[in-house]
mmCIF file of C-alpha atoms in Angstrom:
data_model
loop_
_atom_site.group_PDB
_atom_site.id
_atom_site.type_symbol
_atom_site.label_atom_id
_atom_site.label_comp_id
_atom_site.label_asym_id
_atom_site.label_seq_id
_atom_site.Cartn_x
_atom_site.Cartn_y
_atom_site.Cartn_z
ATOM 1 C CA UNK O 1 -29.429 20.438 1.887
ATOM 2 C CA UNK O 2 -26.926 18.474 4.051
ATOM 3 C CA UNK O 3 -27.157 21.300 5.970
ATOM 4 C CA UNK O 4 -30.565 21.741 6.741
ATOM 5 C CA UNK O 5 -30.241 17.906 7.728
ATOM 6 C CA UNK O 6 -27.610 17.924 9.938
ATOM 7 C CA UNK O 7 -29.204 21.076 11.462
ATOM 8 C CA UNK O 8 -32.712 19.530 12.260
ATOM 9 C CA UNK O 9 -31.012 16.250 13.365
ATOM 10 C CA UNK O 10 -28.950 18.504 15.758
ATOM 11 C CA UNK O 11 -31.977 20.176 17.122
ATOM 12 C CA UNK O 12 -33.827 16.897 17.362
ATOM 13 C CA UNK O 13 -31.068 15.138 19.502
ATOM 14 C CA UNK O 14 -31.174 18.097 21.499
ATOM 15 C CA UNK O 15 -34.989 18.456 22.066
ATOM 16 C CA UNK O 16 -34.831 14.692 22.733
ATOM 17 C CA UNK O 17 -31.989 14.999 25.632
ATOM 18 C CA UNK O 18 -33.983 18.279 27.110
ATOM 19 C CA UNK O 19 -37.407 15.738 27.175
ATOM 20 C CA UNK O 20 -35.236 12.791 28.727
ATOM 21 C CA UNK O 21 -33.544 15.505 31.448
ATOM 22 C CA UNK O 22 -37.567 16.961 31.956
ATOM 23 C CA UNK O 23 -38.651 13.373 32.902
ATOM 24 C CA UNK O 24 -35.889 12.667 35.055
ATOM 25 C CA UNK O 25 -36.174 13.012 39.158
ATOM 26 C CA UNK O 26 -34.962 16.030 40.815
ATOM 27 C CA UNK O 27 -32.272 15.885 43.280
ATOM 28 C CA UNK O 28 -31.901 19.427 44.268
ATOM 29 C CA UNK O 29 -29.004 21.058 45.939
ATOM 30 C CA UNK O 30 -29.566 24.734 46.957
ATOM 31 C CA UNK O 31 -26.140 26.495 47.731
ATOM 32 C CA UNK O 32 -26.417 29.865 49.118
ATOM 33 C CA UNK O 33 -24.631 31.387 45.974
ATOM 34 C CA UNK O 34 -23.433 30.749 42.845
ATOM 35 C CA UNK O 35 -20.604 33.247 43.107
ATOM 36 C CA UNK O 36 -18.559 31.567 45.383
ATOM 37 C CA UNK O 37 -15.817 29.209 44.304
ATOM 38 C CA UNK O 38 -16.885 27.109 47.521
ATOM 39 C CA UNK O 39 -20.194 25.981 45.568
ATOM 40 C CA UNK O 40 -18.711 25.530 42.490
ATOM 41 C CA UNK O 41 -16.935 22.437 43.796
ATOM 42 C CA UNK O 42 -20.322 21.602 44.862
ATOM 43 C CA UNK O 43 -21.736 22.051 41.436
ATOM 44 C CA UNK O 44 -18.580 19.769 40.014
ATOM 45 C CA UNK O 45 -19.193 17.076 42.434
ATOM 46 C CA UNK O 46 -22.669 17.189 41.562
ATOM 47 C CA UNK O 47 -22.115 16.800 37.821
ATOM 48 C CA UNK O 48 -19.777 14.034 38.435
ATOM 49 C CA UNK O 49 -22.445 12.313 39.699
ATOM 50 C CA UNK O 50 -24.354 12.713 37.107
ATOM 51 C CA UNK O 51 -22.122 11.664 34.250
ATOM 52 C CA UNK O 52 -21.368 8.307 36.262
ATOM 53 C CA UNK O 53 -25.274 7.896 36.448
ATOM 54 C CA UNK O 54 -26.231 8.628 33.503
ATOM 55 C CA UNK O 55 -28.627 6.240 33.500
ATOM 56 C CA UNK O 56 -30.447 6.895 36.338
ATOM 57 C CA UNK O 57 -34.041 7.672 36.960
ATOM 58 C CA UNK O 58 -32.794 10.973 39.068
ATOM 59 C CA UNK O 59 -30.189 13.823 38.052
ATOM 60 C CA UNK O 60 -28.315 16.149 40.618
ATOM 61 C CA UNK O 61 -29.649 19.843 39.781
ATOM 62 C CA UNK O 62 -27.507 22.312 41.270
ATOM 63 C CA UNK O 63 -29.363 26.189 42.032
ATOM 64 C CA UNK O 64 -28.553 29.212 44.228
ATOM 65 C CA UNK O 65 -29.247 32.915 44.621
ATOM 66 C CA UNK O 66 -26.817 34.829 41.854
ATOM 67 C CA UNK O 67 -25.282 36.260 45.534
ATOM 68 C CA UNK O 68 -24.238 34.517 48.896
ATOM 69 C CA UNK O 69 -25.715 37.740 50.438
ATOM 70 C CA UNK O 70 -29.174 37.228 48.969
ATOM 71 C CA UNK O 71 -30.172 35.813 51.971
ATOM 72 C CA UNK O 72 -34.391 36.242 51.136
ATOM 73 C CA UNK O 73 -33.684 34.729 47.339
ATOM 74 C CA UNK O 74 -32.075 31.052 48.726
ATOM 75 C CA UNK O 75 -34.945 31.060 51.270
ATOM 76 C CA UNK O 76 -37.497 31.840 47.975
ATOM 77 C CA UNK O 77 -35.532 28.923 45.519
ATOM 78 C CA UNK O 78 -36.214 26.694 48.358
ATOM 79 C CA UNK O 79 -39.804 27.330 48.450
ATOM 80 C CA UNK O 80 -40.017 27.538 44.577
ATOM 81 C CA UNK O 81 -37.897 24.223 44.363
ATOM 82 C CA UNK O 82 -40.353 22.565 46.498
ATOM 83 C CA UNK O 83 -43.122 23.513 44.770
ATOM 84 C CA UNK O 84 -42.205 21.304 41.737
ATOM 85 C CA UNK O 85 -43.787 18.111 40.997
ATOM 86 C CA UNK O 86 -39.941 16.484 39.924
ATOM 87 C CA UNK O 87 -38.228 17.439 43.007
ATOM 88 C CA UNK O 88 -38.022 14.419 44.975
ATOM 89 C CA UNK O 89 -35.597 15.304 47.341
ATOM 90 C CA UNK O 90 -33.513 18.151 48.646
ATOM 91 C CA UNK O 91 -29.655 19.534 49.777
ATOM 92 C CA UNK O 92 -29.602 23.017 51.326
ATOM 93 C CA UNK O 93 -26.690 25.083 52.381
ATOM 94 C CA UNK O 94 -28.491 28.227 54.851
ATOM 95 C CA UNK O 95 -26.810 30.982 54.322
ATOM 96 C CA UNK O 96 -29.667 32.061 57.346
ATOM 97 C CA UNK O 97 -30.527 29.064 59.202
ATOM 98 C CA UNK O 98 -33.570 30.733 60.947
ATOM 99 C CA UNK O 99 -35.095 31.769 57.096
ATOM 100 C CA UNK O 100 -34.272 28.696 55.784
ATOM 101 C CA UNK O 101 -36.449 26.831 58.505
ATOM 102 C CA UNK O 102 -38.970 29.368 57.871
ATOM 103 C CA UNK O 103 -39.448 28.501 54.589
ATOM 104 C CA UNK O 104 -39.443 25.337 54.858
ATOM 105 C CA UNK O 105 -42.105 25.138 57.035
ATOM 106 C CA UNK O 106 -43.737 27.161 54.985
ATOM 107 C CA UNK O 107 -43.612 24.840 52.119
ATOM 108 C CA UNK O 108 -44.580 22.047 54.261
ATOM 109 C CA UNK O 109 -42.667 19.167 52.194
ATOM 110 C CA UNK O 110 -43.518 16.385 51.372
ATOM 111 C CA UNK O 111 -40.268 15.000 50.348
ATOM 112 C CA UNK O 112 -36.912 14.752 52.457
ATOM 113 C CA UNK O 113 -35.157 17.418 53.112
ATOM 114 C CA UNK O 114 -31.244 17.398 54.511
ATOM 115 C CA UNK O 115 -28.647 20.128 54.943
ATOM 116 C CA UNK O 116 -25.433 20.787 53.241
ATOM 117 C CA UNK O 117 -22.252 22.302 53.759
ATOM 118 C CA UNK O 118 -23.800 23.979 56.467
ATOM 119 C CA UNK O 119 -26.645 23.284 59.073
ATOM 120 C CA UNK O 120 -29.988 24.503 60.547
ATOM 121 C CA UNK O 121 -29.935 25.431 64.011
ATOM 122 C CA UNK O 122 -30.483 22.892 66.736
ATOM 123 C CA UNK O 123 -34.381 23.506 67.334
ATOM 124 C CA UNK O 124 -35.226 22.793 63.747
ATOM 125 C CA UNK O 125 -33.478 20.006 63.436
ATOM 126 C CA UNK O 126 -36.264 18.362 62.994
ATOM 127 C CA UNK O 127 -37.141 19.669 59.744
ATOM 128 C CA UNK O 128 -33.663 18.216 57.834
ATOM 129 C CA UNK O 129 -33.287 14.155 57.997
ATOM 130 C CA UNK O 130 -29.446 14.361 58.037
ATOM 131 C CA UNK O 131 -26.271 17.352 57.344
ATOM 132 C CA UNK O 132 -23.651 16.468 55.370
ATOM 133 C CA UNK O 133 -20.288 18.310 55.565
ATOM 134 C CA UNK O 134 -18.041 19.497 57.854
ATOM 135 C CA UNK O 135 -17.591 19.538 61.199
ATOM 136 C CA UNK O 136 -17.517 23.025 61.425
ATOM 137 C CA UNK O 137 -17.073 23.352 64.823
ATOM 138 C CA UNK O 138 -13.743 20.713 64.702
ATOM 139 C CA UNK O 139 -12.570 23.616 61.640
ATOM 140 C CA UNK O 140 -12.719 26.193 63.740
ATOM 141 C CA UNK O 141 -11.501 24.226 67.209
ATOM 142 C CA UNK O 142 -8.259 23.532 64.669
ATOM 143 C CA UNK O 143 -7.889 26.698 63.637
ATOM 144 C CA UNK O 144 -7.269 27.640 67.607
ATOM 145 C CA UNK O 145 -5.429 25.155 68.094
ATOM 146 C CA UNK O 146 -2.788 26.636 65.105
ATOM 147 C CA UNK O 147 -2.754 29.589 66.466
ATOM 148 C CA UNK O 148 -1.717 29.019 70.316
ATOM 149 C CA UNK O 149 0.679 26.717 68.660
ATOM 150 C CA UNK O 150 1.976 29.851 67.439
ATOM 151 C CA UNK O 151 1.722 31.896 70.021
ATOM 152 C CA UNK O 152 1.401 30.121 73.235
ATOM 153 C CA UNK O 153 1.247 32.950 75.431
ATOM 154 C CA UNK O 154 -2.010 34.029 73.449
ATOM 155 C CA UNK O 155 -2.581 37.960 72.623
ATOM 156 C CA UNK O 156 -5.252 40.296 70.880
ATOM 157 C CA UNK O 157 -7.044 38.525 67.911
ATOM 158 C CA UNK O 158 -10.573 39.446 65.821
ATOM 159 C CA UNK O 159 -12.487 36.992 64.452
ATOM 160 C CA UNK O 160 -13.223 37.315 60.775
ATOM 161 C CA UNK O 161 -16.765 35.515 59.423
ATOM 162 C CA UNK O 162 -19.414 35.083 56.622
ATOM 163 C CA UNK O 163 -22.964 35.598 57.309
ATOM 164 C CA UNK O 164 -23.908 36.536 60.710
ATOM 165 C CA UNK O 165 -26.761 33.643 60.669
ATOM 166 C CA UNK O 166 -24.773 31.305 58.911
ATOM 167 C CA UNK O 167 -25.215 28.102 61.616
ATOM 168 C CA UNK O 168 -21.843 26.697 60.286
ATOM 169 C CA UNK O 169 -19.851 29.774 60.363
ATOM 170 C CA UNK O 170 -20.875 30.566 63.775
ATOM 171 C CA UNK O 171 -20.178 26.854 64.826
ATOM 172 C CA UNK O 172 -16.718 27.493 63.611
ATOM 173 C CA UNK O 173 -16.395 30.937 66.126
ATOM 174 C CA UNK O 174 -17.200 28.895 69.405
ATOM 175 C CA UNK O 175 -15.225 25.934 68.189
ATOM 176 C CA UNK O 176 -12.268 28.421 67.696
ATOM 177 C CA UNK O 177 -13.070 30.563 71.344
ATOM 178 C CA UNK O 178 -13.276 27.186 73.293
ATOM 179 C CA UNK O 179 -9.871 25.862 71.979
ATOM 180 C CA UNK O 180 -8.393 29.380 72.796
ATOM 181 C CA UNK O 181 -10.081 29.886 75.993
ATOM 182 C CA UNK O 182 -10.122 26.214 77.294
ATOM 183 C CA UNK O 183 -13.729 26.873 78.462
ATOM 184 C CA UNK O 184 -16.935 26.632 76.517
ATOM 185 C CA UNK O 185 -19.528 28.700 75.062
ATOM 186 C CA UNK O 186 -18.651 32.104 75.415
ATOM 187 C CA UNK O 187 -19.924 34.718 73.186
ATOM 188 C CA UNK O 188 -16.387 36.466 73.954
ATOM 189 C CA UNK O 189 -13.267 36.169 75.165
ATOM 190 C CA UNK O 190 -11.962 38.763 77.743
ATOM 191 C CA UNK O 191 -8.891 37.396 78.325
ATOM 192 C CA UNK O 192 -9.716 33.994 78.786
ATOM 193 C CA UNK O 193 -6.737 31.234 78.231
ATOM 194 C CA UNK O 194 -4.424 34.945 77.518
ATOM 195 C CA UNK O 195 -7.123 35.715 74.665
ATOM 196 C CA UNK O 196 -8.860 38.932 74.104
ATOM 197 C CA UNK O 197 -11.328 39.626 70.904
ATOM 198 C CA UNK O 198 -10.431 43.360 70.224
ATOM 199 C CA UNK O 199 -12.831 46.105 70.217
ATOM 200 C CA UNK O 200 -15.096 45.998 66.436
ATOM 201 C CA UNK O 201 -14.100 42.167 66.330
ATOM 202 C CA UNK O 202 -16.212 39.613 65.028
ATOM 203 C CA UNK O 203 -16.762 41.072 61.634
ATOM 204 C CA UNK O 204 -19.073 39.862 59.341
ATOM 205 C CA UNK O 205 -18.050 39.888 55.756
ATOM 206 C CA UNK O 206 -21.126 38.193 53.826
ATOM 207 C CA UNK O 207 -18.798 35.766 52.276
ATOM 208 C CA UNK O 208 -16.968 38.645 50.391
ATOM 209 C CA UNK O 209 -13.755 38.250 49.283
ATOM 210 C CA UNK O 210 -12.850 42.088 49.021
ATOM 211 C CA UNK O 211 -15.331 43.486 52.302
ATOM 212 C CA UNK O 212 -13.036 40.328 54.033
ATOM 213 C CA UNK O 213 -10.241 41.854 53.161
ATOM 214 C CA UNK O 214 -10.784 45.831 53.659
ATOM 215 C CA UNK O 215 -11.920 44.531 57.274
ATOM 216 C CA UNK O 216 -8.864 43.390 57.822
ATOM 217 C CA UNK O 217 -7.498 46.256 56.894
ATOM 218 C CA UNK O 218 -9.219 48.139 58.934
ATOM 219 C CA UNK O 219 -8.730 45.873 61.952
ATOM 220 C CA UNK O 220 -5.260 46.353 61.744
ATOM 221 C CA UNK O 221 -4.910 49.962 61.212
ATOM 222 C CA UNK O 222 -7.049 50.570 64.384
ATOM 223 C CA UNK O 223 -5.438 47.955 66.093
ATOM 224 C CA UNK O 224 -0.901 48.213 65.358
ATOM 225 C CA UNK O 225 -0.476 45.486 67.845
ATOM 226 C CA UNK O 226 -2.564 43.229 67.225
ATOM 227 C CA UNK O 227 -1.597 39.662 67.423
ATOM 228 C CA UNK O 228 -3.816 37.533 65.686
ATOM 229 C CA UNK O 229 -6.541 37.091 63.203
ATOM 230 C CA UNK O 230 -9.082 34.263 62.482
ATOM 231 C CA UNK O 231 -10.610 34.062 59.285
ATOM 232 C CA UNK O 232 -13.895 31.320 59.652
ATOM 233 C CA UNK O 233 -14.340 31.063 55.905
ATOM 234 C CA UNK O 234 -11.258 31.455 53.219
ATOM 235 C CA UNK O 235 -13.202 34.331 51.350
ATOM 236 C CA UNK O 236 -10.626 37.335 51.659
ATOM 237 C CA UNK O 237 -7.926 34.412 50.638
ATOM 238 C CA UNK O 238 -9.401 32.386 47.633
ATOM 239 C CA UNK O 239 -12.215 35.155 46.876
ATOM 240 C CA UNK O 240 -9.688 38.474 46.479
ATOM 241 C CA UNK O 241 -6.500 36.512 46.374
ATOM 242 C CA UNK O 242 -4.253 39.502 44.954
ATOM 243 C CA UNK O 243 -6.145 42.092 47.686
ATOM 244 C CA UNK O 244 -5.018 39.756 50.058
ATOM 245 C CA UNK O 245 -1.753 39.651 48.992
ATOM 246 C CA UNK O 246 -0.847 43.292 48.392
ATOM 247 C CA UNK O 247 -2.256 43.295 52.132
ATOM 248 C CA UNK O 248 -0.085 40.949 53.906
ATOM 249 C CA UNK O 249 2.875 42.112 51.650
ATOM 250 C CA UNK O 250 2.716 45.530 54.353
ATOM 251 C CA UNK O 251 2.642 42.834 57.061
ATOM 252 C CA UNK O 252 5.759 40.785 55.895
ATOM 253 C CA UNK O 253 7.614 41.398 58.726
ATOM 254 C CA UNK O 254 5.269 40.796 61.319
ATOM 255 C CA UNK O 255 4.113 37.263 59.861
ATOM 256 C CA UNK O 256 7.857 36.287 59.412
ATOM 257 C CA UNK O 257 8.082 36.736 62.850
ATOM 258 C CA UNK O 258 4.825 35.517 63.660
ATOM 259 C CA UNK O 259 4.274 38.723 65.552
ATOM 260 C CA UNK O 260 1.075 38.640 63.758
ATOM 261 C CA UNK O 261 -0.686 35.393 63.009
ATOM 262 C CA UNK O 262 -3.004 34.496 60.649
ATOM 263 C CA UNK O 263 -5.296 31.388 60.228
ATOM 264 C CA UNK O 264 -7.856 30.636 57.879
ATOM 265 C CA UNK O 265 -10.661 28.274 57.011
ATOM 266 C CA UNK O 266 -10.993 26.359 53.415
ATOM 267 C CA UNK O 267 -8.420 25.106 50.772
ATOM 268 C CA UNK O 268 -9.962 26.355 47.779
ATOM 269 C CA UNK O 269 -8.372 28.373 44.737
ATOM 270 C CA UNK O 270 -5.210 30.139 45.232
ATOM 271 C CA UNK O 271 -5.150 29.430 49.170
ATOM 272 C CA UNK O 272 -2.416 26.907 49.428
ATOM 273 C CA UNK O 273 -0.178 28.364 47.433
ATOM 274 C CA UNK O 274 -0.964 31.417 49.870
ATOM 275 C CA UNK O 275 0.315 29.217 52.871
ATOM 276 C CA UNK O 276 3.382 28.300 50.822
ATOM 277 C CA UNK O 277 4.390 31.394 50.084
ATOM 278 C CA UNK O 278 3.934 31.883 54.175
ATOM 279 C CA UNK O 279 0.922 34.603 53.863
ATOM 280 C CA UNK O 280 -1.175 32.451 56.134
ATOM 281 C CA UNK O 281 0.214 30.576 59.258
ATOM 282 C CA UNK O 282 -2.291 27.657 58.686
ATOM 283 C CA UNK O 283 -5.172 26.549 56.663
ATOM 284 C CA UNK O 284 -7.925 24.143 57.711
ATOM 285 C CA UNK O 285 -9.522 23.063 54.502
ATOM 286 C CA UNK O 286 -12.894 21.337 53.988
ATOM 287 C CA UNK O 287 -14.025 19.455 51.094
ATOM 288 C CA UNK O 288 -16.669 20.462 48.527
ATOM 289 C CA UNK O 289 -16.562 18.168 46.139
ATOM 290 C CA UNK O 290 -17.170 15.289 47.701
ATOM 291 C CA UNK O 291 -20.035 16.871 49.374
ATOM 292 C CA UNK O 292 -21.337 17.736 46.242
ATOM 293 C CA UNK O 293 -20.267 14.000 44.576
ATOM 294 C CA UNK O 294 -21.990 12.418 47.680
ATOM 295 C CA UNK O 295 -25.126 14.496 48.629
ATOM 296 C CA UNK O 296 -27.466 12.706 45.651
ATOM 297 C CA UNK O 297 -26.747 9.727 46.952
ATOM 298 C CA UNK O 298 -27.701 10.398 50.450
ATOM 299 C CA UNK O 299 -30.576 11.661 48.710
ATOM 300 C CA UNK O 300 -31.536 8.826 47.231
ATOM 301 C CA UNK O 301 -31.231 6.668 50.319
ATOM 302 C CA UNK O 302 -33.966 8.729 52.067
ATOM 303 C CA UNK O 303 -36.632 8.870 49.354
ATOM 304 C CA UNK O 304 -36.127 4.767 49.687
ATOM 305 C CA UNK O 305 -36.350 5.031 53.734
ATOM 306 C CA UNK O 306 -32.864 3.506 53.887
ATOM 307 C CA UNK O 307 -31.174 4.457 57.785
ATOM 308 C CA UNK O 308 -28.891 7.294 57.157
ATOM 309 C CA UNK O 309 -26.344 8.684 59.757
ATOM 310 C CA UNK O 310 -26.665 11.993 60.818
ATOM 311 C CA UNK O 311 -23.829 13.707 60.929
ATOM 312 C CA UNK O 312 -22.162 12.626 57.579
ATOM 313 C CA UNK O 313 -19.078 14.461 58.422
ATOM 314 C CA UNK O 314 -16.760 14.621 54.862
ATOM 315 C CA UNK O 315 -13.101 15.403 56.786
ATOM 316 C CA UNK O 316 -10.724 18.092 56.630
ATOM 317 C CA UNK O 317 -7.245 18.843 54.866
ATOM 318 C CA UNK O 318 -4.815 20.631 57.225
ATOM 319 C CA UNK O 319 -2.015 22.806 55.090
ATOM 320 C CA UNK O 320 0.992 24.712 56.576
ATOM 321 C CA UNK O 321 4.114 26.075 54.594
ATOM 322 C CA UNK O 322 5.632 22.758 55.869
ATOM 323 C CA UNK O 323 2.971 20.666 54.085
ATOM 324 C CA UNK O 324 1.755 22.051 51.554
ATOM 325 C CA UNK O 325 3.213 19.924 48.569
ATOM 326 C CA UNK O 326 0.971 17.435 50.344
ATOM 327 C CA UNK O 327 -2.033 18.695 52.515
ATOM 328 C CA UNK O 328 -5.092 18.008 50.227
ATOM 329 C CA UNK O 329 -7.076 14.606 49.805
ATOM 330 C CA UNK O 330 -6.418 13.097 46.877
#
């Protein structure tokens, strides 16, 4: 009998949390996957905010496509998202900024809308009050900048990125060609600055861990003297971490002697160990969890028509072998 008791009184507290998290406001952040350790420090910062609001009229509720290359299912959560009568506000990360504006037109919203991690492109800004995240074109500027640190009299190099619409990822690219080239926007560098993008090079990896690092593989088998790689996002690194390092174990040598170069975006799971261990020249980290931990606030602050900056840049952590005891923000 005590049983039964404690088993309906369970079921009762639990029905009675579901109702209270039914009538609560939706603040909904749309990530473009919910495979990617990236997002999961999204999803954490977003829960913290939660717990430390529990009481709150609004909770942080974290969705995605099960894949960062289901483009066509982020743009259909945002339209679905929208649709509900508790979503009072909205994050999204494009993983394809033109789709994304797409369907947000399409949904014609009525409630604000701001980006996340990554952007929309400049014509539809229109349709997002504010981004907040990185400066993605800083990241990649930085990630240049480590690399003709290392090699001053610049070289052969392929550029390794996500999604080939992803606004933030392509941000990064001309960030990283204009620090290399000293010029601005060029699709390409043809020995610009000493720089030349080798024949196959950018490749686009859909945020893949493994695909990132079979292409650079590839890249390196067709290319023996090749001098440099770029990798915009830390997928091959944090997303196939012992791929990556059975890789650059054949390349030992050549990194010791920084004959080839590698730099990569992000400080997420096993990276900075990676650039301890002296299997990547330099990492330029962002920071997920505070965009996550900060985005439902932001939120809030439009629904109530409060001025919001836009930008809301969140900062980067910089590692090297030399630093990396002491790189990230604590």
């Amino acid at each position: 009998m005590n049983k039964t008791l404690l088993a309906l009184t369970v079921a009762a507290l639990t029905l009675s949390a579901g109702s209270a998290m039914a009538q609560k406001k939706q603040l909904v952040v749309v990530v473009k996957g919910l495979d990617n350790p990236f997002f999961e420090a999204i999803h954490q910062g977003c829960e913290k905010w939660n717990k430390e609001n529990a009481t709150s009229p609004y909770n942080c509720f974290y969705t995605g496509p099960a894949s960062t290359s289901d483009e066509a299912g982020e743009a259909q959560i945002v339209q679905d998202m929208l649709g509900k009568s508790d979503t009072v506000a909205m994050a999204i990360s494009p993983s394809n900024a033109p789709l994304i504006a797409n369907a947000i037109r399409a949904a014609k919203p009525k409630v604000p809308i701001m980006t996340i991690d990554a952007d929309i492109k400049k014509e539809d800004a229109s349709l997002r009050k504010t981004y907040l995240g990185t400066d993605n074109y800083l990241l990649g500027f930085r990630l240049g900048e480590y690399l003709k640190k290392a090699k001053p009299n610049g070289g052969m190099f392929c550029l390794i990125e996500g999604n080939a619409a992803a606004d933030n990822i392509l941000r990064r690219a001309s960030g990283t060609r204009d620090s290399l080239s000293g010029k601005k926007g060029l699709d390409q560098l043809k020995g610009e600055g000493g720089w030349t993008e080798v024949s196959g090079c950018p490749v686009f990896t859909n945020d893949d861990g493994p695909r990132g690092v079979q292409a650079m593989s590839d890249i390196l088998t067709a290319n023996p003297k090749l001098d440099a790689i770029v990798i915009e996002g830390g997928w091959p690194l944090f997303g196939a971490p012992q791929p990556y390092r059975q890789l650059t174990d054949q390349y030992k040598a050549q990194i010791a002697s920084k004959s080839l170069v590698i730099v990569a975006a992000d400080t997420i799971g096993d990276e900075v160990s990676m650039a301890k261990e002296g299997r990547v020249e330099a990492l330029v980290g962002q920071r997920p969890f505070e965009m996550g931990y900060k985005a439902p606030s932001v939120m809030i602050s439009l629904i109530e028509g409060k001025k919001v900056d836009d930008p809301l840049f969140t900062g980067l952590d910089e590692c090297t072998k030399a630093t990396a005891d002491t790189c990230i923000q604590k």
